CSV table of C-alpha atoms in Angstrom, one decimal:
chain,number,residue,atom,x,y,z
A,7,MET,CA,-16.6,29.2,3.4
A,8,PHE,CA,-13.9,27.2,1.5
A,9,ASP,CA,-13.7,29.5,-1.6
A,10,GLY,CA,-10.1,30.7,-1.7
A,11,LYS,CA,-8.8,27.8,0.4
A,12,GLU,CA,-5.8,27.4,-1.9
A,13,TYR,CA,-4.7,30.9,-1.1
A,14,VAL,CA,-5.0,30.3,2.6
A,15,TYR,CA,-3.1,27.1,2.5
A,16,ALA,CA,-0.3,28.6,0.4
A,17,VAL,CA,0.2,31.3,3.1
A,18,TYR,CA,0.1,28.6,5.8
A,19,GLU,CA,2.7,26.6,4.0
A,20,GLU,CA,5.1,29.4,3.1
A,21,LYS,CA,4.6,31.3,6.4
A,22,SER,CA,4.7,34.5,4.4
A,23,PHE,CA,2.3,36.5,2.2
A,24,SER,CA,5.0,37.6,-0.2
A,25,LYS,CA,6.4,34.0,-0.7
A,26,ALA,CA,2.8,32.6,-1.1
A,27,ALA,CA,2.0,35.3,-3.7
A,28,GLN,CA,5.1,34.3,-5.7
A,29,LYS,CA,4.2,30.7,-5.5
A,30,LEU,CA,0.7,31.4,-6.7
A,31,TYR,CA,1.8,33.9,-9.4
A,32,ILE,CA,-0.4,36.7,-8.1
A,33,THR,CA,0.3,40.0,-6.5
A,34,GLN,CA,0.6,40.3,-2.8
A,35,PRO,CA,-2.3,42.9,-2.6
A,36,ALA,CA,-4.5,40.5,-4.5
A,37,LEU,CA,-3.6,37.6,-2.1
A,38,SER,CA,-4.2,39.8,0.9
A,39,THR,CA,-7.7,40.7,-0.4
A,40,ALA,CA,-8.5,37.0,-1.1
A,41,ILE,CA,-7.5,36.1,2.5
A,42,LYS,CA,-9.5,38.9,4.0
A,43,LYS,CA,-12.6,37.7,2.1
A,44,VAL,CA,-12.2,34.2,3.6
A,45,GLU,CA,-11.7,35.7,7.1
A,46,LYS,CA,-14.8,37.8,6.7
A,47,LYS,CA,-16.8,34.7,5.8
A,48,ILE,CA,-15.7,32.8,8.9
A,49,GLY,CA,-16.0,35.8,11.1
A,50,SER,CA,-12.4,35.8,12.6
A,51,PRO,CA,-8.8,36.2,11.5
A,52,ILE,CA,-7.0,33.1,10.2
A,53,PHE,CA,-3.4,34.4,10.6
A,54,ASP,CA,-1.6,36.0,13.5
A,55,ARG,CA,0.2,38.8,11.6
A,56,SER,CA,2.0,40.0,14.7
A,57,THR,CA,4.5,37.1,14.7
A,58,SER,CA,7.4,36.4,12.5
A,59,PRO,CA,7.0,34.1,10.6
A,60,ILE,CA,3.2,34.6,10.7
A,61,GLY,CA,1.3,31.9,12.6
A,62,LEU,CA,-2.2,30.7,12.9
A,63,THR,CA,-4.9,31.9,15.2
A,64,PRO,CA,-7.1,29.3,17.0
A,65,SER,CA,-9.7,29.9,14.3
A,66,GLY,CA,-7.0,29.4,11.7
A,67,GLU,CA,-5.9,26.1,13.2
A,68,VAL,CA,-9.5,24.8,12.9
A,69,TYR,CA,-9.8,26.1,9.3
A,70,ILE,CA,-6.5,24.6,8.2
A,71,ASP,CA,-7.4,21.3,9.7
A,72,ALA,CA,-10.7,21.3,7.8
A,73,ILE,CA,-9.2,22.2,4.5
A,74,GLU,CA,-6.5,19.5,4.8
A,75,LYS,CA,-9.2,17.0,5.3
A,76,LEU,CA,-11.1,18.5,2.3
A,77,PHE,CA,-8.0,18.2,0.1
A,78,VAL,CA,-7.7,14.5,1.1
A,79,LEU,CA,-11.4,13.9,0.4
A,80,GLU,CA,-11.1,15.6,-3.0
A,81,GLN,CA,-8.1,13.5,-4.0
A,82,ASN,CA,-9.7,10.3,-2.8
A,83,THR,CA,-12.9,11.1,-4.7
A,84,LEU,CA,-10.9,11.9,-7.9
A,85,ASN,CA,-9.0,8.6,-7.5
A,86,GLN,CA,-12.1,6.6,-7.1
A,87,LEU,CA,-13.8,8.3,-10.1
A,88,ASN,CA,-10.7,7.7,-12.2
A,89,ASN,CA,-10.7,4.0,-11.3
A,90,LEU,CA,-14.4,3.6,-12.0
A,91,ASN,CA,-13.9,5.1,-15.4
A,92,GLY,CA,-11.1,2.7,-16.1
A,93,LEU,CA,-8.5,5.5,-16.2
A,94,LEU,CA,-4.9,5.0,-15.1
A,95,ALA,CA,-4.0,8.7,-14.8
A,96,GLY,CA,-3.1,11.3,-12.3
A,97,LYS,CA,0.0,11.1,-10.1
A,98,LEU,CA,2.0,8.7,-8.0
A,99,ALA,CA,4.1,10.1,-5.1
A,100,VAL,CA,6.8,7.8,-3.7
A,101,GLY,CA,9.4,8.4,-1.1
A,102,GLY,CA,12.6,6.9,0.3
A,103,THR,CA,15.9,7.6,2.0
A,104,ILE,CA,18.8,8.6,-0.1
A,105,PHE,CA,20.0,5.0,-0.5
A,106,PHE,CA,16.6,3.8,-1.9
A,107,THR,CA,16.1,7.0,-4.1
A,108,SER,CA,19.7,6.6,-5.5
A,109,PHE,CA,19.9,2.8,-6.0
A,110,ILE,CA,16.5,1.1,-5.8
A,111,LEU,CA,13.7,3.4,-6.9
A,112,PRO,CA,15.2,4.7,-10.2
A,113,GLY,CA,15.0,1.2,-11.8
A,114,LEU,CA,11.5,0.5,-10.5
A,115,LEU,CA,10.2,4.0,-11.4
A,116,GLY,CA,11.8,3.7,-14.9
A,117,GLU,CA,10.0,0.4,-15.5
A,118,PHE,CA,6.7,1.8,-14.2
A,119,ALA,CA,7.0,5.0,-16.3
A,120,GLY,CA,7.7,2.9,-19.4
A,121,LYS,CA,4.5,1.0,-18.9
A,122,TYR,CA,2.4,4.0,-17.8
A,123,PRO,CA,3.8,7.2,-19.3
A,124,GLN,CA,0.6,9.2,-18.6
A,125,ILE,CA,1.1,9.1,-14.9
A,126,LYS,CA,3.0,11.9,-13.3
A,127,ILE,CA,5.6,10.6,-10.8
A,128,GLU,CA,6.8,12.5,-7.8
A,129,LEU,CA,9.8,11.3,-5.9
A,130,LEU,CA,10.7,12.5,-2.4
A,131,GLU,CA,13.9,11.9,-0.5
A,132,GLY,CA,14.1,12.2,3.3
A,133,THR,CA,14.6,10.5,6.6
A,134,THR,CA,12.4,7.7,7.8
A,135,SER,CA,10.7,10.0,10.2
A,136,GLN,CA,10.0,12.7,7.6
A,137,LEU,CA,8.7,10.1,5.1
A,138,THR,CA,6.3,8.4,7.5
A,139,ASN,CA,4.9,11.8,8.6
A,140,LYS,CA,4.2,12.6,4.9
A,141,LEU,CA,2.7,9.2,4.3
A,142,MET,CA,0.3,9.6,7.3
A,143,ALA,CA,-0.6,13.1,6.0
A,144,GLU,CA,-1.3,11.5,2.6
A,145,GLU,CA,1.3,13.7,0.9
A,146,LEU,CA,3.0,10.5,-0.2
A,147,ASP,CA,1.3,7.4,-1.6
A,148,LEU,CA,4.0,4.9,-0.9
A,149,ILE,CA,7.4,4.8,0.8
A,150,ILE,CA,10.2,2.2,0.7
A,151,ASP,CA,12.0,1.5,4.0
A,152,ASN,CA,13.8,-1.1,6.0
A,153,SER,CA,12.2,-0.1,9.3
A,154,GLU,CA,9.5,-2.3,10.9
A,155,LEU,CA,6.6,0.2,11.0
A,156,ASP,CA,3.4,-0.4,13.1
A,157,ASP,CA,0.9,-2.6,11.2
A,158,LYS,CA,-2.0,-0.7,12.8
A,159,ASN,CA,-1.1,2.4,10.7
A,160,TYR,CA,0.6,0.9,7.7
A,161,GLU,CA,0.0,-1.7,5.1
A,162,LYS,CA,3.3,-3.3,3.9
A,163,TYR,CA,4.4,-5.2,0.8
A,164,TYR,CA,7.6,-7.2,1.1
A,165,TYR,CA,10.3,-6.2,-1.4
A,166,SER,CA,13.6,-7.9,-0.3
A,167,THR,CA,15.8,-9.0,2.6
A,168,GLU,CA,19.0,-7.2,3.1
A,169,ARG,CA,22.1,-8.0,5.3
A,170,ILE,CA,24.3,-5.5,7.0
A,171,LEU,CA,28.0,-5.9,6.1
A,172,LEU,CA,31.2,-4.3,7.3
A,173,ALA,CA,33.2,-2.6,4.6
A,174,ILE,CA,36.9,-2.0,5.1
A,175,PRO,CA,39.1,0.0,2.6
A,176,LYS,CA,41.3,-2.4,0.6
A,177,SER,CA,44.3,-0.2,1.5
A,178,PHE,CA,44.1,-1.1,5.2
A,179,GLU,CA,46.8,-3.7,6.1
A,180,ILE,CA,44.4,-5.5,8.5
A,181,ASN,CA,42.7,-7.1,5.5
A,182,ARG,CA,45.6,-9.5,5.2
A,183,GLU,CA,45.1,-10.6,8.8
A,184,LEU,CA,41.4,-11.1,8.1
A,185,GLU,CA,41.8,-13.0,4.9
A,186,ALA,CA,39.7,-16.0,6.2
A,187,TYR,CA,36.7,-13.7,6.6
A,188,ARG,CA,37.2,-11.4,3.6
A,189,LEU,CA,34.7,-11.1,0.8
A,190,THR,CA,35.0,-9.4,-2.6
A,191,GLU,CA,32.2,-7.6,-4.4
A,192,GLN,CA,32.0,-10.6,-6.8
A,193,GLU,CA,31.4,-12.9,-3.8
A,194,ILE,CA,28.7,-10.6,-2.5
A,195,MET,CA,27.1,-10.6,-5.9
A,196,ALA,CA,27.1,-14.4,-5.8
A,197,GLY,CA,25.5,-14.4,-2.4
A,198,ARG,CA,28.3,-16.1,-0.6
A,199,HIS,CA,27.8,-14.0,2.5
A,200,THR,CA,24.2,-15.4,2.9
A,201,GLY,CA,25.3,-19.0,3.4
A,202,ASP,CA,25.7,-20.6,6.8
A,203,THR,CA,29.1,-22.0,6.0
A,204,PHE,CA,31.0,-18.8,5.4
A,205,PRO,CA,32.5,-17.4,8.7
A,206,SER,CA,31.4,-14.2,10.2
A,207,LEU,CA,33.9,-11.6,11.5
A,208,PRO,CA,34.7,-11.4,15.2
A,209,LEU,CA,34.6,-7.6,15.7
A,210,PRO,CA,37.3,-7.5,18.5
A,211,LEU,CA,39.9,-8.4,15.8
A,212,LEU,CA,39.5,-4.9,14.5
A,213,GLY,CA,41.2,-3.2,17.4
A,214,GLU,CA,41.4,0.6,17.0
A,215,MET,CA,40.4,0.7,13.4
A,216,PRO,CA,38.7,4.1,12.5
A,217,PHE,CA,35.0,3.8,11.9
A,218,ILE,CA,32.5,5.9,10.0
A,219,ILE,CA,29.0,5.2,11.3
A,220,VAL,CA,25.9,7.1,10.5
A,221,LYS,CA,24.1,9.2,13.1
A,222,GLU,CA,22.2,7.8,16.1
A,223,GLU,CA,18.7,8.1,14.6
A,224,ASN,CA,19.7,5.7,11.7
A,225,SER,CA,18.7,2.0,12.0
A,226,ILE,CA,22.2,0.9,10.9
A,227,TYR,CA,23.7,2.8,13.8
A,228,LYS,CA,21.4,1.2,16.3
A,229,ARG,CA,21.9,-2.3,14.9
A,230,ALA,CA,25.7,-1.8,14.6
A,231,MET,CA,26.1,-0.6,18.2
A,232,LYS,CA,24.1,-3.6,19.5
A,233,MET,CA,26.2,-6.0,17.5
A,234,CYS,CA,29.4,-4.4,18.8
A,235,GLY,CA,28.0,-4.5,22.4
A,236,ARG,CA,27.2,-8.2,22.2
A,237,GLN,CA,30.9,-8.8,21.4
A,238,ASP,CA,32.2,-6.4,24.0
A,239,PHE,CA,33.7,-4.3,21.2
A,240,THR,CA,33.8,-0.5,21.2
A,241,PRO,CA,34.3,0.9,17.7
A,242,ASN,CA,36.7,3.9,17.3
A,243,ILE,CA,34.1,6.2,15.6
A,244,ILE,CA,35.8,9.2,13.9
A,245,LEU,CA,32.9,10.4,11.8
A,246,LYS,CA,29.0,10.3,11.9
A,247,PRO,CA,27.5,11.3,8.5
A,248,ASP,CA,23.8,11.6,8.0
A,249,GLN,CA,23.4,9.0,5.3
A,250,VAL,CA,24.9,5.5,4.7
A,251,VAL,CA,25.8,6.5,1.1
A,252,SER,CA,28.0,9.3,2.5
A,253,ALA,CA,29.7,6.7,4.9
A,254,PHE,CA,30.2,4.4,1.9
A,255,ASN,CA,31.8,7.1,-0.2
A,256,MET,CA,34.1,8.0,2.7
A,257,ALA,CA,35.1,4.4,3.2
A,258,GLY,CA,35.8,4.1,-0.5
A,259,LYS,CA,38.3,7.0,-0.1
A,260,GLY,CA,40.1,5.1,2.7
A,261,VAL,CA,38.8,7.2,5.6
A,262,GLY,CA,37.7,4.3,7.7
A,263,ALA,CA,35.5,1.2,7.9
A,264,THR,CA,31.7,1.4,7.8
A,265,PHE,CA,28.6,-0.7,8.1
A,266,LEU,CA,26.3,-0.8,5.1
A,267,PRO,CA,23.5,-2.9,3.5
A,268,ASP,CA,24.4,-5.5,0.9
A,269,GLY,CA,21.8,-3.9,-1.3
A,270,LEU,CA,24.1,-1.0,-1.8
A,271,VAL,CA,27.0,-3.3,-3.0
A,272,LEU,CA,24.6,-5.2,-5.2
A,273,SER,CA,23.3,-2.0,-6.8
A,274,LEU,CA,26.7,-0.4,-7.6
A,275,PRO,CA,27.5,0.0,-11.3
A,276,TYR,CA,31.2,-0.1,-10.5
A,277,GLU,CA,33.6,-1.9,-8.2
A,278,ALA,CA,34.5,0.0,-5.0
A,279,PRO,CA,38.0,-0.3,-3.4
A,280,LEU,CA,36.6,-2.2,-0.4
A,281,TYR,CA,36.5,-5.6,1.1
A,282,TYR,CA,33.4,-6.8,2.9
A,283,TYR,CA,32.8,-8.9,6.0
A,284,LYS,CA,29.8,-10.9,7.1
A,285,MET,CA,28.2,-10.1,10.5
A,286,ASP,CA,27.0,-13.1,12.6
A,287,GLU,CA,24.0,-11.5,14.2
A,288,ASP,CA,20.2,-11.6,13.7
A,289,LEU,CA,20.5,-7.8,13.9
A,290,SER,CA,22.3,-7.8,10.6
A,291,ILE,CA,19.2,-9.0,8.7
A,292,ARG,CA,16.5,-6.5,7.8
A,293,GLN,CA,13.4,-6.7,5.6
A,294,VAL,CA,12.6,-4.0,3.1
A,295,TYR,CA,9.0,-3.1,2.5
A,296,PHE,CA,6.9,-0.7,0.5
A,297,TYR,CA,4.4,0.9,2.9
A,298,LYS,CA,1.1,2.7,2.3
A,299,LYS,CA,-1.2,4.3,4.9
A,300,ARG,CA,-3.5,1.5,6.0
A,301,ASN,CA,-6.8,3.3,5.3
A,302,LYS,CA,-5.7,5.3,2.2
A,303,TYR,CA,-7.6,4.5,-1.0
A,304,LEU,CA,-5.5,2.2,-3.2
A,305,THR,CA,-5.5,3.8,-6.7
A,306,LYS,CA,-4.9,1.8,-9.8
A,307,ALA,CA,-1.6,3.8,-10.2
A,308,MET,CA,-0.5,2.7,-6.7
A,309,GLU,CA,-1.6,-0.9,-7.4
A,310,GLU,CA,0.3,-1.1,-10.7
A,311,PHE,CA,3.4,0.3,-9.2
A,312,ILE,CA,3.3,-2.2,-6.3
A,313,ARG,CA,2.9,-5.0,-8.8
A,314,VAL,CA,5.9,-3.8,-10.7
A,315,ALA,CA,7.9,-3.5,-7.5
A,316,VAL,CA,7.0,-6.7,-5.6
A,317,GLY,CA,5.3,-8.8,-8.3
A,318,ASP,CA,1.7,-10.0,-8.7
A,319,GLU,CA,2.1,-12.6,-6.0
A,320,GLY,CA,3.4,-10.2,-3.4
A,321,PHE,CA,0.6,-7.8,-4.1
A,322,LEU,CA,-2.1,-10.5,-4.0
A,323,ALA,CA,-0.8,-11.9,-0.7
A,324,VAL,CA,-1.4,-8.5,1.0
A,325,ARG,CA,-4.8,-8.0,-0.7
A,326,ASP,CA,-5.9,-11.5,0.3
A,327,ALA,CA,-4.8,-10.9,3.9
A,328,ARG,CA,-6.7,-7.6,3.9
A,329,GLU,CA,-9.8,-9.3,2.7
A,330,ARG,CA,-9.5,-12.0,5.4
A,331,GLU,CA,-9.1,-9.3,8.1
A,332,LYS,CA,-12.3,-7.6,6.7
A,333,GLN,CA,-14.2,-10.9,6.9
A,334,GLU,CA,-13.1,-11.5,10.5
A,335,ARG,CA,-14.2,-8.0,11.5
A,336,GLU,CA,-17.6,-8.5,9.9
A,337,LYS,CA,-17.9,-11.9,11.6
A,338,GLY,CA,-17.0,-10.4,14.9
A,339,LYS,CA,-19.7,-7.7,14.5
A,340,ARG,CA,-22.3,-10.2,13.7
A,341,GLY,CA,-21.3,-12.3,16.7
A,342,GLY,CA,-21.5,-9.2,18.9
A,343,THR,CA,-25.1,-8.5,17.8
A,344,GLY,CA,-26.2,-12.1,18.6
A,345,THR,CA,-27.3,-12.7,15.0
């Protein structure tokens, strides 16, 4: 029944026989013949060819769901066999938003690739929503994110703590008035903004300053607006780019002020023409984690990358917590049976 499943899945992904044929490097007639053989075996059509793009029939939906589960089973089986044989091979798929793929992951992946050159690395960039969907579908092994995801579905490994700062172009005259609150890049590098003694910026002092703030679905937007609301300050937003990196680049060109994570400043290989200001809010502090799907098999490749990223201690803390949870569940089961 599942002979030819790769052909069926390619058509499903591409929503086109011609595009799927190109992807598979076969002719379209050959692909159509292969699909018809599968449809004959299951006794009904898989694709609704009357729609554009082509869609799935009810039977097709059942078939696609089954082969997706089969793909996951095949990969998990291969992972377990590789581990049993002491092999550290295969692939590692990691995802992150543009900030993490631009500034954080390259160094970690470079270190990992240097230690394990035989592992094929796949890097995916996307929004948090896109990344978590792919993580749950097991298209990704790990993602790095600063969102607090549900512990019921995800296992998390602590990477770092970041603080949201306000960045103002150095060319803005208001920086002179705000000198008591002003921080340079060197002071951020030294961690001066993390201490309790350095003053935070009262946002109402900014008046009608133009702001560049990322779009509503971004965590920084939500946190920034809450911080502004707590101080009865309404920012004069002139632009809403998709990504914090875009907002940072615009601020660096003197377009306006923006909120950004201190990790971006700490990762820059050059000095930007910006001054930075500390925010006095619990909302300005976020934790960065590497996430995996809770029930996904942990391959040796995944384990070794996590160890590179968060250290042996960080990895073992999660492993030990997982083992304690397992013991508690088993203890509860024994108690429930009266043994």
